[in-house]
Coordinates of N, CA and C in Angstrom, one line a residue:
M25 N -1.3 -6.6 8.3 CA -1.4 -6.2 6.9 C -0.2 -5.3 6.7
H26 N 0.3 -5.5 5.4 CA 1.5 -4.7 5.0 C 1.3 -4.0 3.7
I27 N 1.8 -2.8 3.6 CA 1.8 -2.1 2.3 C 3.3 -1.9 1.9
L28 N 3.6 -2.4 0.7 CA 4.9 -2.3 0.2 C 4.9 -1.3 -1.0
L29 N 5.6 -0.2 -0.9 CA 5.7 0.7 -2.0 C 7.0 0.6 -2.7
V30 N 7.1 0.2 -4.0 CA 8.3 0.0 -4.7 C 8.6 1.3 -5.4
N31 N 9.7 2.0 -5.0 CA 10.2 3.2 -5.6 C 9.2 4.3 -5.8
P32 N 8.4 4.7 -4.7 CA 7.5 5.8 -4.8 C 8.2 7.1 -5.2
E33 N 7.5 7.9 -5.9 CA 8.1 9.2 -6.4 C 7.6 10.4 -5.8
I34 N 6.4 10.5 -5.4 CA 5.8 11.7 -5.0 C 5.6 11.7 -3.5
P35 N 6.2 12.7 -2.8 CA 6.2 12.7 -1.3 C 4.8 12.8 -0.7
G36 N 3.9 13.6 -1.4 CA 2.6 13.8 -0.9 C 1.8 12.5 -0.9
N37 N 2.0 11.7 -1.9 CA 1.3 10.4 -2.0 C 1.8 9.4 -0.9
T38 N 3.1 9.4 -0.7 CA 3.6 8.5 0.3 C 3.2 9.0 1.7
G39 N 3.2 10.3 1.9 CA 2.7 10.9 3.2 C 1.2 10.5 3.4
N40 N 0.4 10.6 2.4 CA -1.0 10.2 2.6 C -1.1 8.7 2.9
I41 N -0.3 7.9 2.3 CA -0.3 6.4 2.5 C 0.2 6.1 3.9
A42 N 1.2 6.9 4.4 CA 1.7 6.7 5.7 C 0.7 7.0 6.7
R43 N -0.1 8.1 6.5 CA -1.2 8.4 7.4 C -2.2 7.3 7.5
L44 N -2.6 6.8 6.3 CA -3.5 5.7 6.3 C -3.0 4.5 7.1
C45 N -1.7 4.1 6.8 CA -1.1 3.0 7.5 C -1.1 3.3 9.1
A46 N -0.8 4.5 9.5 CA -0.8 4.8 10.9 C -2.2 4.6 11.5
A47 N -3.2 5.2 10.9 CA -4.5 5.2 11.4 C -5.2 3.8 11.4
E48 N -4.7 3.0 10.4 CA -5.4 1.7 10.3 C -4.5 0.5 10.8
H49 N -3.4 0.9 11.4 CA -2.4 -0.1 12.0 C -1.9 -1.1 11.0
V50 N -1.4 -0.5 9.9 CA -0.9 -1.3 8.8 C 0.6 -0.9 8.7
Q51 N 1.5 -1.9 8.5 CA 2.9 -1.7 8.5 C 3.2 -1.2 7.0
L52 N 4.0 -0.1 7.0 CA 4.4 0.4 5.7 C 5.9 0.1 5.4
H53 N 6.1 -0.4 4.2 CA 7.5 -0.8 3.7 C 7.8 0.0 2.5
L54 N 8.9 0.7 2.4 CA 9.4 1.5 1.3 C 10.6 0.9 0.7
V55 N 10.6 0.8 -0.6 CA 11.8 0.2 -1.3 C 12.5 1.4 -2.1
K56 N 13.8 1.6 -1.8 CA 14.6 2.6 -2.5 C 14.9 2.1 -3.9
P57 N 15.1 3.1 -4.8 CA 15.3 4.5 -4.6 C 13.9 5.2 -4.4
L58 N 13.9 6.1 -3.5 CA 12.7 6.9 -3.3 C 12.8 8.2 -4.1
G59 N 11.8 8.8 -4.6 CA 11.8 10.0 -5.4 C 11.8 11.2 -4.5
F60 N 12.2 11.1 -3.2 CA 12.2 12.2 -2.3 C 13.0 11.8 -1.1
S61 N 13.2 12.8 -0.2 CA 13.9 12.5 1.0 C 12.9 12.2 2.1
L62 N 13.2 11.4 3.0 CA 12.3 11.1 4.1 C 12.1 12.3 5.0
D63 N 12.9 13.3 4.9 CA 12.8 14.6 5.6 C 11.9 15.6 4.8
D64 N 11.5 15.2 3.6 CA 10.7 16.1 2.8 C 9.5 16.7 3.5
R65 N 9.4 18.0 3.5 CA 8.3 18.7 4.2 C 6.9 18.3 3.6
H66 N 6.8 18.0 2.3 CA 5.5 17.6 1.8 C 5.1 16.2 2.3
L67 N 6.1 15.3 2.4 CA 5.9 14.0 3.0 C 5.4 14.1 4.4
K68 N 6.1 14.9 5.2 CA 5.7 15.1 6.6 C 4.4 15.8 6.8
R69 N 4.1 16.7 5.9 CA 2.9 17.5 6.0 C 1.7 16.6 5.7
A70 N 1.8 15.7 4.7 CA 0.7 14.8 4.3 C 0.4 13.8 5.5
G71 N 1.5 13.4 6.2 CA 1.3 12.5 7.3 C 0.8 13.2 8.6
L72 N 0.9 14.5 8.6 CA 0.5 15.3 9.7 C 1.2 14.8 11.0
D73 N 0.4 14.7 12.0 CA 0.9 14.3 13.3 C 0.8 12.8 13.6
Y74 N 0.8 12.0 12.5 CA 0.6 10.6 12.6 C 1.9 9.8 12.6
W75 N 3.0 10.5 12.4 CA 4.3 9.8 12.2 C 4.7 9.0 13.4
D76 N 4.4 9.4 14.6 CA 4.7 8.6 15.8 C 3.9 7.3 15.9
L77 N 2.8 7.2 15.1 CA 2.0 6.0 15.2 C 2.4 5.0 14.1
L78 N 3.3 5.4 13.2 CA 3.6 4.6 12.0 C 4.8 3.7 12.3
D79 N 4.6 2.5 11.7 CA 5.6 1.4 11.7 C 6.1 1.4 10.2
V80 N 7.3 1.9 10.0 CA 7.8 2.0 8.6 C 9.1 1.3 8.5
Q81 N 9.3 0.5 7.5 CA 10.6 -0.2 7.2 C 11.1 0.3 5.8
I82 N 12.4 0.6 5.7 CA 13.0 1.0 4.5 C 14.0 0.0 4.0
Y83 N 13.9 -0.3 2.7 CA 14.8 -1.4 2.1 C 15.6 -0.8 1.0
E84 N 16.8 -1.2 0.8 CA 17.7 -0.8 -0.2 C 17.2 -1.2 -1.6
N85 N 16.5 -2.4 -1.7 CA 16.0 -2.9 -3.0 C 14.9 -3.8 -2.7
Y86 N 14.2 -4.2 -3.8 CA 13.0 -5.1 -3.7 C 13.4 -6.5 -3.1
E87 N 14.5 -7.0 -3.5 CA 15.0 -8.3 -3.0 C 15.1 -8.3 -1.5
E88 N 15.6 -7.3 -0.9 CA 15.7 -7.2 0.6 C 14.4 -7.2 1.2
A89 N 13.4 -6.5 0.6 CA 12.0 -6.5 1.2 C 11.4 -7.9 1.1
V90 N 11.6 -8.6 0.0 CA 11.1 -9.9 -0.1 C 11.7 -10.9 0.9
E91 N 13.0 -10.7 1.2 CA 13.7 -11.5 2.2 C 13.1 -11.3 3.6
K92 N 12.9 -10.0 3.9 CA 12.4 -9.7 5.2 C 10.9 -10.1 5.4
L93 N 10.2 -10.1 4.3 CA 8.7 -10.5 4.4 C 8.5 -11.9 4.0
A94 N 9.5 -12.7 3.9 CA 9.3 -14.1 3.5 C 8.2 -14.8 4.4
G95 N 7.4 -15.6 3.7 CA 6.4 -16.3 4.3 C 5.0 -15.6 4.2
H96 N 5.0 -14.4 3.8 CA 3.8 -13.6 3.6 C 3.4 -13.7 2.1
H97 N 2.1 -13.6 1.9 CA 1.6 -13.7 0.5 C 1.6 -12.2 -0.1
F98 N 2.1 -12.1 -1.2 CA 2.3 -10.8 -1.9 C 1.2 -10.7 -3.0
Y99 N 0.5 -9.5 -3.0 CA -0.5 -9.2 -4.1 C 0.1 -8.0 -4.8
F100 N 0.2 -8.1 -6.1 CA 0.8 -7.0 -6.9 C -0.3 -6.2 -7.6
N101 N -0.4 -5.0 -7.3 CA -1.5 -4.1 -7.8 C -1.0 -3.5 -9.1
T102 N -1.8 -3.7 -10.1 CA -1.5 -3.2 -11.5 C -2.7 -3.1 -12.3
T103 N -2.7 -2.2 -13.3 CA -3.8 -2.0 -14.2 C -3.8 -3.1 -15.2
K104 N -2.7 -3.9 -15.3 CA -2.5 -5.0 -16.3 C -3.1 -6.3 -15.9
A105 N -3.7 -6.4 -14.7 CA -4.2 -7.7 -14.2 C -5.6 -8.0 -14.6
D106 N -6.0 -9.2 -14.6 CA -7.4 -9.6 -14.9 C -8.2 -9.8 -13.7
T107 N -7.6 -10.1 -12.5 CA -8.3 -10.4 -11.3 C -8.6 -9.1 -10.5
C108 N -9.9 -8.9 -10.2 CA -10.3 -7.8 -9.4 C -9.9 -8.0 -7.9
Y109 N -9.5 -6.9 -7.3 CA -9.0 -7.0 -5.9 C -10.1 -7.5 -5.0
T110 N -11.4 -7.3 -5.3 CA -12.5 -7.8 -4.5 C -12.7 -9.4 -4.6
D111 N -12.0 -10.0 -5.6 CA -12.1 -11.4 -5.8 C -11.1 -12.2 -4.9
I112 N -10.2 -11.4 -4.3 CA -9.2 -12.0 -3.4 C -9.8 -12.2 -2.0
R113 N -9.4 -13.3 -1.3 CA -9.7 -13.4 0.1 C -8.4 -13.1 0.9
F114 N -8.3 -11.9 1.4 CA -7.1 -11.4 2.0 C -7.0 -12.0 3.5
T115 N -5.8 -12.1 4.0 CA -5.5 -12.4 5.4 C -4.8 -11.2 6.0
D116 N -4.8 -11.1 7.3 CA -4.2 -10.0 7.9 C -2.6 -9.9 7.9
E117 N -2.0 -10.9 7.2 CA -0.6 -10.9 7.0 C -0.2 -10.7 5.6
D118 N -1.1 -10.4 4.7 CA -0.8 -10.2 3.3 C 0.0 -8.9 3.1
V119 N 0.8 -8.9 2.0 CA 1.5 -7.8 1.6 C 0.9 -7.2 0.3
L120 N 0.5 -6.0 0.3 CA -0.1 -5.3 -0.8 C 1.0 -4.5 -1.5
V121 N 1.4 -4.8 -2.7 CA 2.5 -4.2 -3.4 C 2.0 -3.2 -4.4
F122 N 2.6 -2.0 -4.4 CA 2.2 -1.0 -5.3 C 3.5 -0.4 -5.9
G123 N 3.4 0.1 -7.2 CA 4.6 0.6 -7.8 C 4.7 2.1 -7.9
R124 N 5.6 2.6 -8.7 CA 5.8 4.0 -8.9 C 4.6 4.7 -9.6
E125 N 4.4 5.9 -9.2 CA 3.3 6.7 -9.8 C 3.4 6.8 -11.3
S126 N 4.6 6.9 -11.8 CA 4.8 7.2 -13.3 C 4.7 5.9 -14.1
C127 N 5.0 4.7 -13.6 CA 4.9 3.5 -14.5 C 4.5 2.3 -13.8
G128 N 4.1 2.3 -12.5 CA 3.7 1.1 -11.8 C 4.8 0.2 -11.5
L129 N 4.5 -1.1 -11.3 CA 5.4 -2.1 -11.0 C 6.2 -2.6 -12.2
P130 N 7.4 -3.0 -12.1 CA 8.2 -3.5 -13.3 C 7.5 -4.7 -13.9
E131 N 7.5 -4.7 -15.3 CA 6.9 -5.8 -16.0 C 7.4 -7.1 -15.7
D132 N 8.8 -7.2 -15.5 CA 9.3 -8.6 -15.1 C 8.8 -9.1 -13.8
L133 N 8.6 -8.2 -12.9 CA 8.0 -8.6 -11.6 C 6.6 -9.1 -11.8
L134 N 5.8 -8.5 -12.5 CA 4.4 -8.9 -12.8 C 4.4 -10.2 -13.5
R135 N 5.3 -10.4 -14.5 CA 5.4 -11.7 -15.2 C 5.7 -12.9 -14.3
K136 N 6.5 -12.6 -13.3 CA 6.9 -13.7 -12.3 C 5.8 -14.1 -11.4
H137 N 4.7 -13.3 -11.3 CA 3.6 -13.5 -10.4 C 2.3 -13.3 -11.0
P138 N 2.0 -13.9 -12.1 CA 0.7 -13.6 -12.8 C -0.5 -13.9 -12.0
G139 N -0.5 -14.9 -11.2 CA -1.6 -15.3 -10.4 C -1.9 -14.5 -9.2
D140 N -0.9 -13.6 -8.9 CA -1.0 -12.7 -7.7 C -1.2 -11.3 -8.1
C141 N -1.5 -11.0 -9.3 CA -1.7 -9.6 -9.8 C -3.2 -9.3 -9.7
I142 N -3.5 -8.1 -9.1 CA -4.8 -7.7 -8.9 C -5.0 -6.3 -9.5
R143 N -6.2 -5.9 -9.7 CA -6.5 -4.6 -10.3 C -7.8 -4.0 -9.6
I144 N -7.9 -2.7 -9.8 CA -9.1 -1.9 -9.4 C -9.8 -1.7 -10.7
P145 N -11.1 -2.1 -10.9 CA -11.8 -1.8 -12.1 C -11.9 -0.3 -12.4
M146 N -11.8 0.0 -13.7 CA -12.0 1.4 -14.1 C -12.2 1.4 -15.6
I147 N -12.6 2.5 -16.2 CA -12.9 2.6 -17.6 C -11.7 2.4 -18.4
D148 N -11.8 2.0 -19.7 CA -10.7 1.8 -20.6 C -9.9 3.1 -20.8
E149 N -10.6 4.2 -20.8 CA -9.9 5.5 -21.2 C -9.0 6.0 -20.0
A150 N -9.2 5.5 -18.8 CA -8.4 6.0 -17.7 C -7.1 5.2 -17.6
R151 N -6.0 5.9 -17.5 CA -4.7 5.2 -17.4 C -4.5 4.6 -16.0
S152 N -4.8 5.3 -14.9 CA -4.6 4.7 -13.6 C -5.3 5.7 -12.6
L153 N -5.4 5.2 -11.4 CA -5.8 6.0 -10.2 C -4.6 6.6 -9.5
N154 N -4.8 7.7 -8.8 CA -3.7 8.2 -7.9 C -3.3 7.1 -7.0
L155 N -2.0 7.0 -6.8 CA -1.4 5.9 -5.9 C -2.0 5.9 -4.5
S156 N -2.1 7.0 -3.9 CA -2.6 7.0 -2.5 C -4.1 6.6 -2.5
N157 N -4.8 6.9 -3.5 CA -6.2 6.5 -3.6 C -6.3 5.0 -3.8
A158 N -5.5 4.5 -4.7 CA -5.5 3.0 -5.0 C -5.1 2.2 -3.7
V159 N -4.1 2.7 -3.0 CA -3.7 2.0 -1.8 C -4.8 2.0 -0.8
A160 N -5.5 3.1 -0.7 CA -6.6 3.2 0.3 C -7.7 2.2 -0.1
I161 N -8.1 2.2 -1.3 CA -9.2 1.3 -1.8 C -8.9 -0.1 -1.5
V162 N -7.7 -0.6 -1.9 CA -7.4 -2.0 -1.7 C -7.2 -2.4 -0.2
T163 N -6.5 -1.5 0.5 CA -6.2 -1.7 1.9 C -7.5 -1.8 2.7
M164 N -8.4 -0.9 2.5 CA -9.7 -0.9 3.3 C -10.5 -2.1 3.0
E165 N -10.5 -2.6 1.7 CA -11.2 -3.9 1.4 C -10.5 -5.0 2.1
A166 N -9.2 -5.1 2.1 CA -8.5 -6.2 2.8 C -8.8 -6.1 4.3
L167 N -8.8 -4.9 4.9 CA -9.1 -4.8 6.3 C -10.5 -5.2 6.6
R168 N -11.5 -4.8 5.7 CA -12.9 -5.2 5.9 C -13.0 -6.7 5.9
Q169 N -12.3 -7.4 5.0 CA -12.4 -8.8 4.9 C -11.8 -9.5 6.2
T170 N -10.9 -8.9 6.8 CA -10.2 -9.5 7.9 C -10.8 -9.0 9.2
G171 N -11.9 -8.3 9.2 CA -12.7 -7.9 10.4 C -12.2 -6.7 11.1
F172 N -11.4 -5.9 10.4 CA -10.8 -4.6 11.1 C -10.2 -4.9 12.5
K173 N -9.5 -6.0 12.5 CA -8.9 -6.4 13.8 C -8.1 -5.3 14.5
G174 N -8.4 -5.1 15.8 CA -7.7 -4.1 16.5 C -8.0 -2.6 16.3
L175 N -9.1 -2.4 15.4 CA -9.5 -1.1 15.1 C -10.8 -0.7 15.7
K176 N -10.9 0.5 16.1 CA -12.2 1.0 16.7 C -13.2 1.2 15.6
Q177 N -14.3 0.5 15.7 CA -15.3 0.5 14.7 C -16.5 1.4 15.0
K178 N -16.7 1.7 16.3 CA -17.9 2.5 16.7 C -17.4 3.6 17.6
D179 N -18.0 4.7 17.6 CA -17.8 5.8 18.5 C -19.2 6.1 19.1
H180 N -19.3 6.0 20.3 CA -20.6 6.2 20.9 C -20.9 7.7 21.2
R181 N -20.0 8.5 20.9 CA -20.2 10.0 21.1 C -21.0 10.4 19.9
L182 N -22.0 11.3 20.2 CA -22.8 11.8 19.1 C -22.0 12.9 18.3
F183 N -21.4 13.8 19.1 CA -20.6 14.9 18.5 C -19.4 15.2 19.3

């Protein structure tokens, strides 16, 4: 499974997503420009001590990311989609694409892939969910569908 963040702006959100990716064995891909430095203390703090478990790739632009991930199916997460993320049958090689906190994914990108745009249901009055929350919701559903491969599902310790 792959998470692709296109131009993330808030270091704490990316740090939270990095921690999710590390704990769930999901590869993280970041597309520049980033709204922060990778040395940012807020980014590192949100990821805590999980950075050594993380597989992260950095790309200069979206086109480079697409080239490196050729052959994978991309799903574009947006509030503008008609298809609910739970209606998709994910595979463990899919790429879940998320945009900037302030404006989401570029309209031209969404227009190029209308059949691959997915959404999280919410009320009309809500503009969007927090990026790290949205990534967690969709990622965990995708992992559930693919059987949580390689992940510990039970702990036999009581406490």
